[in-house]
Short mmCIF file of C-alpha atoms in Angstrom, two decimals:
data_model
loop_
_atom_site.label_atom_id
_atom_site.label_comp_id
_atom_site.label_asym_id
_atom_site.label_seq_id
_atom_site.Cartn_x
_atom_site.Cartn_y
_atom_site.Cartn_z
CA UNK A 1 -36.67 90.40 14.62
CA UNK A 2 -35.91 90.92 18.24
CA UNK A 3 -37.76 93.74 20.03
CA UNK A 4 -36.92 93.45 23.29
CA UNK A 5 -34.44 91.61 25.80
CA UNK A 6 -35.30 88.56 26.11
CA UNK A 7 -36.15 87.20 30.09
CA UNK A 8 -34.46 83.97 31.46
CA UNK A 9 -35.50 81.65 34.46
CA UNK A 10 -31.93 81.40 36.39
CA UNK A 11 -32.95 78.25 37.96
CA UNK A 12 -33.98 76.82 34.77
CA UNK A 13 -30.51 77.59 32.89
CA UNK A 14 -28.56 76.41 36.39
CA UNK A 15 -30.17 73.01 35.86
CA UNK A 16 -29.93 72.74 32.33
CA UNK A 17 -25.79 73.61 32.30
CA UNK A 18 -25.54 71.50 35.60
CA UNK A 19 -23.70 73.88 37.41
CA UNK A 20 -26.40 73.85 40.90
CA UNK A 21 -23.43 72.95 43.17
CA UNK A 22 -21.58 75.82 42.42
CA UNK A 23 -24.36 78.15 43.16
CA UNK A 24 -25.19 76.43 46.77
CA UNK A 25 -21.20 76.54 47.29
CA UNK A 26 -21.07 80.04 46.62
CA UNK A 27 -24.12 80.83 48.72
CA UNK A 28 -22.89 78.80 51.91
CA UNK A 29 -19.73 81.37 51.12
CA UNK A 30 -21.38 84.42 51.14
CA UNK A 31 -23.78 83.57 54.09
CA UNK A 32 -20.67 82.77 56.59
CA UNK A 33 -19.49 86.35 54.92
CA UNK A 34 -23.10 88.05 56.02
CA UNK A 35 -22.91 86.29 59.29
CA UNK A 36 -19.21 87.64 59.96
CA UNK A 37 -19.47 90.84 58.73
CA UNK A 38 -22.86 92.56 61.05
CA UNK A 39 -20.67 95.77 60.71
CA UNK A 40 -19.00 97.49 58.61
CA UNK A 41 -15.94 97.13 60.37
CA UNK A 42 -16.31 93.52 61.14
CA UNK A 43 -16.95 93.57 57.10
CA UNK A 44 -13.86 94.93 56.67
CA UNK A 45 -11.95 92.69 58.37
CA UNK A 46 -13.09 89.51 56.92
CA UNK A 47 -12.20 91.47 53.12
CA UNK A 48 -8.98 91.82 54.33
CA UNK A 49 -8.52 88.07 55.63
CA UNK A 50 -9.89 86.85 52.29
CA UNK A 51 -7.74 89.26 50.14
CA UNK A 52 -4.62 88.52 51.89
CA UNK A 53 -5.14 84.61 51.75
CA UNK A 54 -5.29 85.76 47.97
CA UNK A 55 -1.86 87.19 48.09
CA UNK A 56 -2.97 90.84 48.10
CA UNK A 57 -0.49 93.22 50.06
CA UNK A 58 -1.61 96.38 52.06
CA UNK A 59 -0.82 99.64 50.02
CA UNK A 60 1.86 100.58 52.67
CA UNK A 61 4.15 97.52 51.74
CA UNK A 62 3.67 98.28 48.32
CA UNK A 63 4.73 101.72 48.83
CA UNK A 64 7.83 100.28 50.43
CA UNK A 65 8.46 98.04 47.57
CA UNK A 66 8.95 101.15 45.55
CA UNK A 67 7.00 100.79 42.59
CA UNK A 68 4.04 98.55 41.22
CA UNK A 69 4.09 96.29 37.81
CA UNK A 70 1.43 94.43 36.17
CA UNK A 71 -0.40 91.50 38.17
CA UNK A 72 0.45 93.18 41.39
CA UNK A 73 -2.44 92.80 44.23
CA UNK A 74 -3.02 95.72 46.54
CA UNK A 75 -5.62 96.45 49.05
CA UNK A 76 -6.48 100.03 50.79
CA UNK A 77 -8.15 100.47 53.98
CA UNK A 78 -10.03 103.46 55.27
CA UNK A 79 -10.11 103.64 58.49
CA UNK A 80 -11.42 99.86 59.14
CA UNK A 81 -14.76 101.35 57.66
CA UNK A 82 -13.86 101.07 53.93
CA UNK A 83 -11.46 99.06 51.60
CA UNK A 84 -10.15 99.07 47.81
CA UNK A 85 -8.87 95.93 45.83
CA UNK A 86 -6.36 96.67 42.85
CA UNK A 87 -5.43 94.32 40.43
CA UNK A 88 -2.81 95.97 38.52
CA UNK A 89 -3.49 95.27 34.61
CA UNK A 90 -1.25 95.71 31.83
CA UNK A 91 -2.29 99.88 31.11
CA UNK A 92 -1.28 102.61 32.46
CA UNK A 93 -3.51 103.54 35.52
CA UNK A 94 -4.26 107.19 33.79
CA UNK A 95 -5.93 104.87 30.64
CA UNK A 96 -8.89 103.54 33.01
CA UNK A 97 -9.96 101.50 35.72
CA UNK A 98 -12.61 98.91 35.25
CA UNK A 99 -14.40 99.12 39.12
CA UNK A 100 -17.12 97.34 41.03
CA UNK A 101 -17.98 99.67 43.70
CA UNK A 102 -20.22 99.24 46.47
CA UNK A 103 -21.17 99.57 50.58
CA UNK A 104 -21.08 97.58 53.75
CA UNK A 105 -22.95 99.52 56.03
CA UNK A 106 -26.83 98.55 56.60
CA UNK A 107 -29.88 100.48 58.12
CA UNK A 108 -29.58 99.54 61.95
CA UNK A 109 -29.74 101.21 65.08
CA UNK A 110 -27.28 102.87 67.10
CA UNK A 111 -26.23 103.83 70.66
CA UNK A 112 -26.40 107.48 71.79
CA UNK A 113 -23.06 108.72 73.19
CA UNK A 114 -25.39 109.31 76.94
CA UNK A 115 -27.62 106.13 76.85
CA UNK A 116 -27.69 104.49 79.90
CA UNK A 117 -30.69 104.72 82.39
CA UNK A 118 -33.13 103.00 84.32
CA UNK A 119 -37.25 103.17 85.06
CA UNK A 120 -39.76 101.04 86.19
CA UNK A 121 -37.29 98.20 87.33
CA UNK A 122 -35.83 98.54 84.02
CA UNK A 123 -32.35 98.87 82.36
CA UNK A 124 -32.39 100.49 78.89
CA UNK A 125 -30.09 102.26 76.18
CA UNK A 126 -31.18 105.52 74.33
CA UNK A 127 -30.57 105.16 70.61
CA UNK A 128 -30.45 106.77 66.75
CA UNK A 129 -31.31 104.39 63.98
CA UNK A 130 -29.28 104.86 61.22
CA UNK A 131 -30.56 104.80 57.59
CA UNK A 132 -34.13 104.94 56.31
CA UNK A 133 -36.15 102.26 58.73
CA UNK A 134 -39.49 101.32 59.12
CA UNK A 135 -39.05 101.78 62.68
CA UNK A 136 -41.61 99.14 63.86
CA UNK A 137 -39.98 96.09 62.14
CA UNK A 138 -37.26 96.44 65.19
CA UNK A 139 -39.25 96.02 68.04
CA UNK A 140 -39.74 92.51 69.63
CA UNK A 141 -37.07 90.88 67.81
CA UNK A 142 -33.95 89.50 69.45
CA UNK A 143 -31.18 92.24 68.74
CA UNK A 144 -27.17 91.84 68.95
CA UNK A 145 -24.41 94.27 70.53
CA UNK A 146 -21.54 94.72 68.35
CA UNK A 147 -19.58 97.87 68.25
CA UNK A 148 -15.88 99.43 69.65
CA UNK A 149 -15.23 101.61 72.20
CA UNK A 150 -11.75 103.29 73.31
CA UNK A 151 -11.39 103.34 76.95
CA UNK A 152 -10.38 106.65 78.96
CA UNK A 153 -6.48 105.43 79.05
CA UNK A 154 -6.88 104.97 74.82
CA UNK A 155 -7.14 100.89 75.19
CA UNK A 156 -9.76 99.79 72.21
CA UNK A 157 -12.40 97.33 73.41
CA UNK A 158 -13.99 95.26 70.77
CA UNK A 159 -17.81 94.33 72.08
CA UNK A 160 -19.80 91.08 70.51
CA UNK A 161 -22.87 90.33 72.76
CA UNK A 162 -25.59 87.97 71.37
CA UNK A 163 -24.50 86.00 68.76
CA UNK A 164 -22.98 82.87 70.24
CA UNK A 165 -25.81 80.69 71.58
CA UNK A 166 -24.99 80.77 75.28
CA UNK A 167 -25.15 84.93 74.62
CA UNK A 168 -27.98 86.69 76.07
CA UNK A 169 -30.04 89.35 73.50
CA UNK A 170 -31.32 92.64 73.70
CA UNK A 171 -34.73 93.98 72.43
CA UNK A 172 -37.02 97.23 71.91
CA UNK A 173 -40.46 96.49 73.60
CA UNK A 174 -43.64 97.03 71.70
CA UNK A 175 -47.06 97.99 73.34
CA UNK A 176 -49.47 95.14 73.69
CA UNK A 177 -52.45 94.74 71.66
CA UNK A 178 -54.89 94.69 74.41
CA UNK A 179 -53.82 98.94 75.10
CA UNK A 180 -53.37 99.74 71.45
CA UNK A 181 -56.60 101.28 70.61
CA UNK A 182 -54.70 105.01 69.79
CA UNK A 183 -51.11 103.76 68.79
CA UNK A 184 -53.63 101.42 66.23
CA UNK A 185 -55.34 104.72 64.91
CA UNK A 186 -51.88 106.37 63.73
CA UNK A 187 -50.25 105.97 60.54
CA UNK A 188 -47.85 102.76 60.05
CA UNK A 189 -44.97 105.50 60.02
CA UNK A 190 -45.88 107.25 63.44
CA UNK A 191 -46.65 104.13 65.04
CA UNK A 192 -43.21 103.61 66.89
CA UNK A 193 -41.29 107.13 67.78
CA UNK A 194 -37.52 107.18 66.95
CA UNK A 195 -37.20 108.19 70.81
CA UNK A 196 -39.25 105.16 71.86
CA UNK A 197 -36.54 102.67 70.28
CA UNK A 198 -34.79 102.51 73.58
CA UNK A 199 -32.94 98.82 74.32
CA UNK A 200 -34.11 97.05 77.04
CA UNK A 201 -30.77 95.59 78.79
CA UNK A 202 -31.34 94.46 81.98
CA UNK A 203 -33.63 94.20 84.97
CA UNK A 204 -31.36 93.01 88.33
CA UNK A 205 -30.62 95.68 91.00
CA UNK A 206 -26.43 95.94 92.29
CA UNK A 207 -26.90 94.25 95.91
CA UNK A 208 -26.53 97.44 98.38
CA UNK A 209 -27.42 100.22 95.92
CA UNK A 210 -30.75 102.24 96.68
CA UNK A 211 -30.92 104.38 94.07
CA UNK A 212 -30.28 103.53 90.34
CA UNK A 213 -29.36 99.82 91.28
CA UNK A 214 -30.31 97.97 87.95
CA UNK A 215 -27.98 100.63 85.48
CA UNK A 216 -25.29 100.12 89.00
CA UNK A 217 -25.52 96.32 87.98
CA UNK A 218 -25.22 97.06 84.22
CA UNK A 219 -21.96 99.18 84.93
CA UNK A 220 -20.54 96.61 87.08
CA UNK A 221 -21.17 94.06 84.27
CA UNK A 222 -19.50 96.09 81.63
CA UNK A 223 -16.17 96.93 83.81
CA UNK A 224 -15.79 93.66 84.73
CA UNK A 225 -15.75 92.17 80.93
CA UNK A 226 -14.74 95.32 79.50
CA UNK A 227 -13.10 97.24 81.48
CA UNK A 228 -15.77 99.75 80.72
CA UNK A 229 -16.93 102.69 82.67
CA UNK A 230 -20.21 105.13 81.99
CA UNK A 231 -18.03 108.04 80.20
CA UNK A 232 -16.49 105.00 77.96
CA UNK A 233 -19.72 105.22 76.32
CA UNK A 234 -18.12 109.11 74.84
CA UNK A 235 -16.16 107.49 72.74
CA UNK A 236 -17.76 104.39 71.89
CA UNK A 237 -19.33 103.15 68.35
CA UNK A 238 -21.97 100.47 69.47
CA UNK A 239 -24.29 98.78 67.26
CA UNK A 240 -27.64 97.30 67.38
CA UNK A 241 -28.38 94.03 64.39
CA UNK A 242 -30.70 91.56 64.26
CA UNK A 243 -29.27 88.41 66.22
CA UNK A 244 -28.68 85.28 64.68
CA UNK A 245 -27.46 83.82 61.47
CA UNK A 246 -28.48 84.07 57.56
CA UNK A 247 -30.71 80.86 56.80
CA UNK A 248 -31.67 79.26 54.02
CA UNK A 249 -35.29 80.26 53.00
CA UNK A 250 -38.24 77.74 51.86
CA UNK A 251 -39.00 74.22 51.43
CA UNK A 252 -36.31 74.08 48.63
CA UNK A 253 -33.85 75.99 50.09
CA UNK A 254 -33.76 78.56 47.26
CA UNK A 255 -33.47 82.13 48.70
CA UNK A 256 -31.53 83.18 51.91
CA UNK A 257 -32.95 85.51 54.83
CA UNK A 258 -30.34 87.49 56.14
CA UNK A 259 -29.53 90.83 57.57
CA UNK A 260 -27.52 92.98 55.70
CA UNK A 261 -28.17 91.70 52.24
CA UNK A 262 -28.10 95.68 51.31
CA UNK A 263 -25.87 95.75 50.83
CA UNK A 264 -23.17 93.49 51.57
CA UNK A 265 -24.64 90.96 48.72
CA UNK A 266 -23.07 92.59 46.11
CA UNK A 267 -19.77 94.04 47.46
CA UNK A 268 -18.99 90.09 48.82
CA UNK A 269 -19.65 89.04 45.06
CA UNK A 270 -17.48 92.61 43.98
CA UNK A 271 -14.73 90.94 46.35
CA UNK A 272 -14.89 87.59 45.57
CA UNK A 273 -14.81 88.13 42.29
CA UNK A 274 -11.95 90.33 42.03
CA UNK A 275 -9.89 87.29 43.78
CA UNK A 276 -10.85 84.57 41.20
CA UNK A 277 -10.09 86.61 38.15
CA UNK A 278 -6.10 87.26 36.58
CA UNK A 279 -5.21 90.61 35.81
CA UNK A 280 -5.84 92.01 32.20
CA UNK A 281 -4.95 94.74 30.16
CA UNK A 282 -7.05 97.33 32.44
CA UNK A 283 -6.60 97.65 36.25
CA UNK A 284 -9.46 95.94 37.86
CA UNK A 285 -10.66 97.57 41.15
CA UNK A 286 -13.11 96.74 43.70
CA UNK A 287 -14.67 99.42 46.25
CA UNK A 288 -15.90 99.07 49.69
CA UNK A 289 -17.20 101.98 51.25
CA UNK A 290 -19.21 103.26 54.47
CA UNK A 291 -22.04 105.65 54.99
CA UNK A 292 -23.74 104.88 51.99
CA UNK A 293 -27.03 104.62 54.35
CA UNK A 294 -26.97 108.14 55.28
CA UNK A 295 -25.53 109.82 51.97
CA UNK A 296 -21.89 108.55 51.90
CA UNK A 297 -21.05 111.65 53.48
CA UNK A 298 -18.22 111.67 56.14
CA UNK A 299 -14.26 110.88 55.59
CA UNK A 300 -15.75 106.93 55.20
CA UNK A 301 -17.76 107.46 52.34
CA UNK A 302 -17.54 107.65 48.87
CA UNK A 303 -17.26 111.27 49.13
CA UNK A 304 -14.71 111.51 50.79
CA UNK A 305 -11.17 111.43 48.85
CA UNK A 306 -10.21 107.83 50.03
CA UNK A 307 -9.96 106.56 46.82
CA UNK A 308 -9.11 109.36 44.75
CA UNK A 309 -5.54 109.60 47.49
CA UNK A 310 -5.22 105.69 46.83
CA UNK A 311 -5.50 105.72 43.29
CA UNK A 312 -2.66 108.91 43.25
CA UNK A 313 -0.44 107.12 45.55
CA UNK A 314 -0.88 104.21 42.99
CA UNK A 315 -0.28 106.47 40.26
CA UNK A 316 3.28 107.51 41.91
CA UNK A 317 4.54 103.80 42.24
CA UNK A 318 3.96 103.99 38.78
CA UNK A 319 6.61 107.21 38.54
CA UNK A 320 6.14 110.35 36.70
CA UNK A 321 3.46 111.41 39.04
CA UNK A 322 0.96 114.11 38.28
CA UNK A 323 -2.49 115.72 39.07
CA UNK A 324 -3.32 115.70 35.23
CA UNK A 325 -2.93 111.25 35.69
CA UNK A 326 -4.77 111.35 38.29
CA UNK A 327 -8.14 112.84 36.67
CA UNK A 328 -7.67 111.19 33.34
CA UNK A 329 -7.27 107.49 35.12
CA UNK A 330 -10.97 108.72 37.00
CA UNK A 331 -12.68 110.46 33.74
CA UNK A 332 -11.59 106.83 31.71
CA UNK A 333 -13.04 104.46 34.05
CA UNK A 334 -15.58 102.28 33.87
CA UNK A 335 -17.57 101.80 37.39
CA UNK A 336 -20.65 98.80 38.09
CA UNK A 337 -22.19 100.80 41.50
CA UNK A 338 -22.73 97.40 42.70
CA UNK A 339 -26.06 98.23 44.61
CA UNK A 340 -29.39 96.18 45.16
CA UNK A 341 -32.70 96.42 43.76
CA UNK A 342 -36.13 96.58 44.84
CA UNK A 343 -37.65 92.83 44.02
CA UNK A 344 -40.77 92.79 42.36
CA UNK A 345 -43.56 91.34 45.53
CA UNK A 346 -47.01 90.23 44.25
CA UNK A 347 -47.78 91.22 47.88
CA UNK A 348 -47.70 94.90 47.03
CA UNK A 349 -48.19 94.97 43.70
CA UNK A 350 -49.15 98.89 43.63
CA UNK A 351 -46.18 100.05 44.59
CA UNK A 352 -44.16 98.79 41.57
CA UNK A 353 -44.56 99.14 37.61
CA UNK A 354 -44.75 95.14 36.00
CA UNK A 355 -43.02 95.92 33.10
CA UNK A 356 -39.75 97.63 34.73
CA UNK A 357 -39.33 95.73 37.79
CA UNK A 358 -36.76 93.34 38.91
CA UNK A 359 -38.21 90.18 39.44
CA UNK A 360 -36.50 86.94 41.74
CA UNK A 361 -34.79 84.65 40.04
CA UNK A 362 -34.04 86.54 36.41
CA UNK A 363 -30.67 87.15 37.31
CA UNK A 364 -28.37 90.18 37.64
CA UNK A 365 -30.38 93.89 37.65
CA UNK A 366 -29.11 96.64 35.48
CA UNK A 367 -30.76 100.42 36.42
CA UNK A 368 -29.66 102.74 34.15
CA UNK A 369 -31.29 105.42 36.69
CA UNK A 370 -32.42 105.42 40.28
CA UNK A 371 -33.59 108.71 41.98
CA UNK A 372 -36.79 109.80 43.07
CA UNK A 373 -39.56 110.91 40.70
CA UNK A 374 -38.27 113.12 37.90
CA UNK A 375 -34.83 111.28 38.38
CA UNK A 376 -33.78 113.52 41.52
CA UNK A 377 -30.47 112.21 42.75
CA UNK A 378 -29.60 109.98 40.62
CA UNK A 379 -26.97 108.84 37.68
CA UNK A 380 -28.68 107.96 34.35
CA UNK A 381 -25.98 106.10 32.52
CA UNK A 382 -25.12 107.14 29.07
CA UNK A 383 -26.44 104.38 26.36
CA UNK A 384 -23.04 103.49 25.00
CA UNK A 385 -22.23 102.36 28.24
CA UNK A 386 -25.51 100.14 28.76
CA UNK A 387 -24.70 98.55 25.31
CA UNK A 388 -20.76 97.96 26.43
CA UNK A 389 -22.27 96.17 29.43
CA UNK A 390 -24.90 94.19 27.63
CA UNK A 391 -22.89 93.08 25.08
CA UNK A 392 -20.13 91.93 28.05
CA UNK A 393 -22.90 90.24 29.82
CA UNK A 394 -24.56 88.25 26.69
CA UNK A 395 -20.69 87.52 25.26
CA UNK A 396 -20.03 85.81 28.80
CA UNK A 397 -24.08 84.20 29.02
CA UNK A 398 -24.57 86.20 31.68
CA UNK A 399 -28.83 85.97 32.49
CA UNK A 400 -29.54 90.11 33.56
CA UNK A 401 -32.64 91.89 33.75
CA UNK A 402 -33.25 95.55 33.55
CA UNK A 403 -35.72 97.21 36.18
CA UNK A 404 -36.30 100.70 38.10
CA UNK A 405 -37.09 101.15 41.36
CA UNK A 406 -40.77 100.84 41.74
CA UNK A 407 -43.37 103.17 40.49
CA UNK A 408 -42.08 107.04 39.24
CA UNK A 409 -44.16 108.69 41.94
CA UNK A 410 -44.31 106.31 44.69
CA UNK A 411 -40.31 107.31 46.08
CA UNK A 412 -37.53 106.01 45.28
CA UNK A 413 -33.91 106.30 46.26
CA UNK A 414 -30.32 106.25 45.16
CA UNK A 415 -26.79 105.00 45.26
CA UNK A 416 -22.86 105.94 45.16
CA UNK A 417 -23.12 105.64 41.21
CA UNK A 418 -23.41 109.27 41.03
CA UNK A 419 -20.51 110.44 42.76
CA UNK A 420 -18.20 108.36 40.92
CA UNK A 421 -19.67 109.56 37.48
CA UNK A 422 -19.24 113.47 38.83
CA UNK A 423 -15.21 112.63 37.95
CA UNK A 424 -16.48 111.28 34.49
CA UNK A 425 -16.56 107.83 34.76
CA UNK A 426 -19.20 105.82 32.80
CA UNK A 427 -21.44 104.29 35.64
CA UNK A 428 -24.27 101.75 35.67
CA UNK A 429 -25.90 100.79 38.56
CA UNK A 430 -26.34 96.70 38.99
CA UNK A 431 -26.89 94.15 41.72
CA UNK A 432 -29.48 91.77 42.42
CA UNK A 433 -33.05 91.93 43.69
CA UNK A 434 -34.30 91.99 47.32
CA UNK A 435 -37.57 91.76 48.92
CA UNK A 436 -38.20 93.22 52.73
CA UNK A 437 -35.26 95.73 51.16
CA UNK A 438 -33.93 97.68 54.92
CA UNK A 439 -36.39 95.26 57.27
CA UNK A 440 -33.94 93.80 59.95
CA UNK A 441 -34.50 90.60 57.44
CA UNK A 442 -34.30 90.69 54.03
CA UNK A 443 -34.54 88.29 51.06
CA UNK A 444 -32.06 87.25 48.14
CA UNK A 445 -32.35 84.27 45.30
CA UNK A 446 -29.63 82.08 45.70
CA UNK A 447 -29.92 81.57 41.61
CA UNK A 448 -29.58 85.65 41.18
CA UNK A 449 -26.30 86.07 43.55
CA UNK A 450 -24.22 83.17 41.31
CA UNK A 451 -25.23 85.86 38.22
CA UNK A 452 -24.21 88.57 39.81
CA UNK A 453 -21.07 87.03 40.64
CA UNK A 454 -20.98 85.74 37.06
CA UNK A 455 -21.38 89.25 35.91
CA UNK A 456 -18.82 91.52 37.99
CA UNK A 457 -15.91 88.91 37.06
CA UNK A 458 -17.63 89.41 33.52
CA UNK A 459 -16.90 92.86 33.62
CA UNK A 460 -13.78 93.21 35.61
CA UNK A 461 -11.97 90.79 32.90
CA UNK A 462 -13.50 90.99 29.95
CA UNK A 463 -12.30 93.85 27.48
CA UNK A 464 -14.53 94.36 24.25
#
């Protein structure tokens, strides 16, 4: 008799069906998608190249089409900062959705709307990280400009500095060891000041300015390539990333270091799996949304009503349009928050609980609940729906794993999966593990992303 679910090695099973140059194709993929997409809007953008090459149309030429049938592909962008994929199935929209829904945005650190200024012979930017940070992981690492900013006359500026190798970088200074003997004496958390994570930008003095000649020289650099001037920075979104590329991790090449694995890792698989799969009887959708970092808050996240419009504009190519479609077609969905998890790390073993942790390399994660301690803020999925999913995962030999997020009282955290149950839908949250989870590096198993991709097309496809 079988007690419990039994655990797989993915590398094992990926040798045994012979299948390993599919999984290093598919990771080669998804790396030149992390090193596109440092943003979310730069994320975005490369969704929409890849859905178009598909044959996917923008929800505004559908609407001027008129109406939508079955196999039609249809994409939804929100404000370059969030974007839905519908594969129109055979059903009625109002009889369900089968979605993969996840983010693009990633703990980093941004630019304060007033930023520029100069001391000791230096140049630096005042910032704001964004999302939960250990803020000393950022210092002394090289750091990347990306970001938009709409000049005074409306003209829109698009800003990549530090990426190409003949780019210069930017970085947050750290104080030397030799003077730490008090910042050494505070806790890890109060080491580093969220006011002291100001970016060092420059150093050279205008020629014939006395006073403020280094942020003169910065200025003067910025209008020339940019047209830029200091009250541009008003209306201005610039971000700070780790420079550089994703690279391949360890002797044997297994695992990838990367910024941005959380949680672009699971909406590229949510994307490209959507584009290899043929419609079915349901409507298969994939989410992309913002501000997932900070509480999805804002007209970019998933609270806001961006998909809930889509899906009724949808519902009126359909014809017969009405409010009553439009929450039936949310209550009867079926929703995979495609989210990471915490990977189990024999490094800090205290922190997590053995026998409910997601371990590297045992494929795909399923939390039935995140939240912190007694299950605050989260979305504990109902068992039917963890059975539906199992059985769709084991039917297609899909290697998954259960796990929660460390031990009950150490924290935890929490996803969009509630939001989209709080319209009824049956939600489970499942992605892949990560180690250094919100470091400006973080750590995926090339073995675990090929299951997860395995497993969204699993569900997006597969009707029990």
């Amino acid at each position: 008799m079988e007690l419990k679910h039994e655990f797989k090695n993915v590398w094992e099973e990926i040798s045994k069906n012979g299948n390993m140059q599919e999984v290093l194709e598919y990771s080669k993929s998804y790396m030149d998608f992390l090193d596109k997409g440092k943003t979310e809007r730069l994320s975005i953008k490369e969704i929409q190249r890849l859905a178009t090459e598909k044959g996917y149309i923008s929800l505004e030429e559908a609407m001027e089409k008129g109406n939508i049938k079955f196999g039609d592909k249809i994409y939804a962008i929100n404000k370059d900062k969030a974007i839905a994929l519908f594969l129109i199935g055979k059903n009625e929209l109002e009889k369900g959705l089968k979605i993969v829904g996840g983010h693009i945005d990633s703990p980093r650190i941004d630019i304060k709307a007033n930023p520029l200024y100069e001391e000791a012979n230096l140049g630096f930017l005042k910032t704001h990280y964004y999302g939960g940070i250990k803020k000393y992981q950022w210092t002394t690492i090289p750091l990347a400009m990306h970001g938009v900013v709409i000049l005074k006359d409306g003209k829109r500026v698009d800003i990549c500095i530090g990426e190409d190798d003949s780019d210069p970088v930017f970085s947050i200074t750290d104080l030397l060891v030799h003077l730490s003997a008090d910042q050494m004496q505070k806790k890890l958390g109060e080491g580093i000041s969220g006011e002291s994570l100001n970016i060092l930008i420059g150093h050279m003095p205008l020629e014939g300015e006395e006073k403020e000649a280094i942020e003169a020289n910065i200025l003067k650099l910025l209008n020339e390539k940019y047209e830029m001037t200091e009250e541009d920075f008003l209306s201005a979104e610039i971000q700070m990333v780790p420079a550089g590329k994703a690279r391949d991790l360890g002797f044997d090449r297994s695992m990838i270091l990367g910024y941005g694995h959380d949680d672009r890792v699971c909406s590229y698989a949510a994307v490209k799996s959507i584009l290899d799969i043929d419609a079915s009887d349901y409507t298969s959708v994939v989410l992309c949304v913002d501000k997932e970092e900070v509480g999805s808050q804002g007209n970019t996240g998933m609270q806001s009503r961006f998909f809930e419009n889509t899906l009724a504009e949808l519902i009126e190519l359909e014809g017969n349009y009405s409010e009553l479609k439009v929450r039936r077609s949310m209550a009867n969905s079926k929703v995979l928050s495609a989210d990471v998890s915490a990977g189990y790390d024999p490094n800090f073993a205290d922190a997590y609980e053995k026998r409910n942790s997601a371990y590297m390399g045992r494929g795909l994660v399923l939390n039935k609940y995140t939240g912190v301690k007694g299950k605050a803020g989260c979305n504990d999925a109902n068992a039917e729906f963890m059975a539906e999913v199992r059985r769709i995962f084991n039917k297609e030999n899909v290697i998954w794993q259960t796990a929660e997020l460390g031990k009950v009282d150490q924290g935890g955290g929490g996803t969009i999966a509630y939001i989209l149950a709080n319209y009824g839908a049956e939600v489970i949250d499942c992605g892949v593990s990560v180690l250094n989870m919100h470091a400006p590096y973080e750590i995926v198993s090339k073995a675990d992303l090929y299951e997860m991709y395995k497993g969204y097309k699993a569900f997006l496809s597969v009707n029990l």
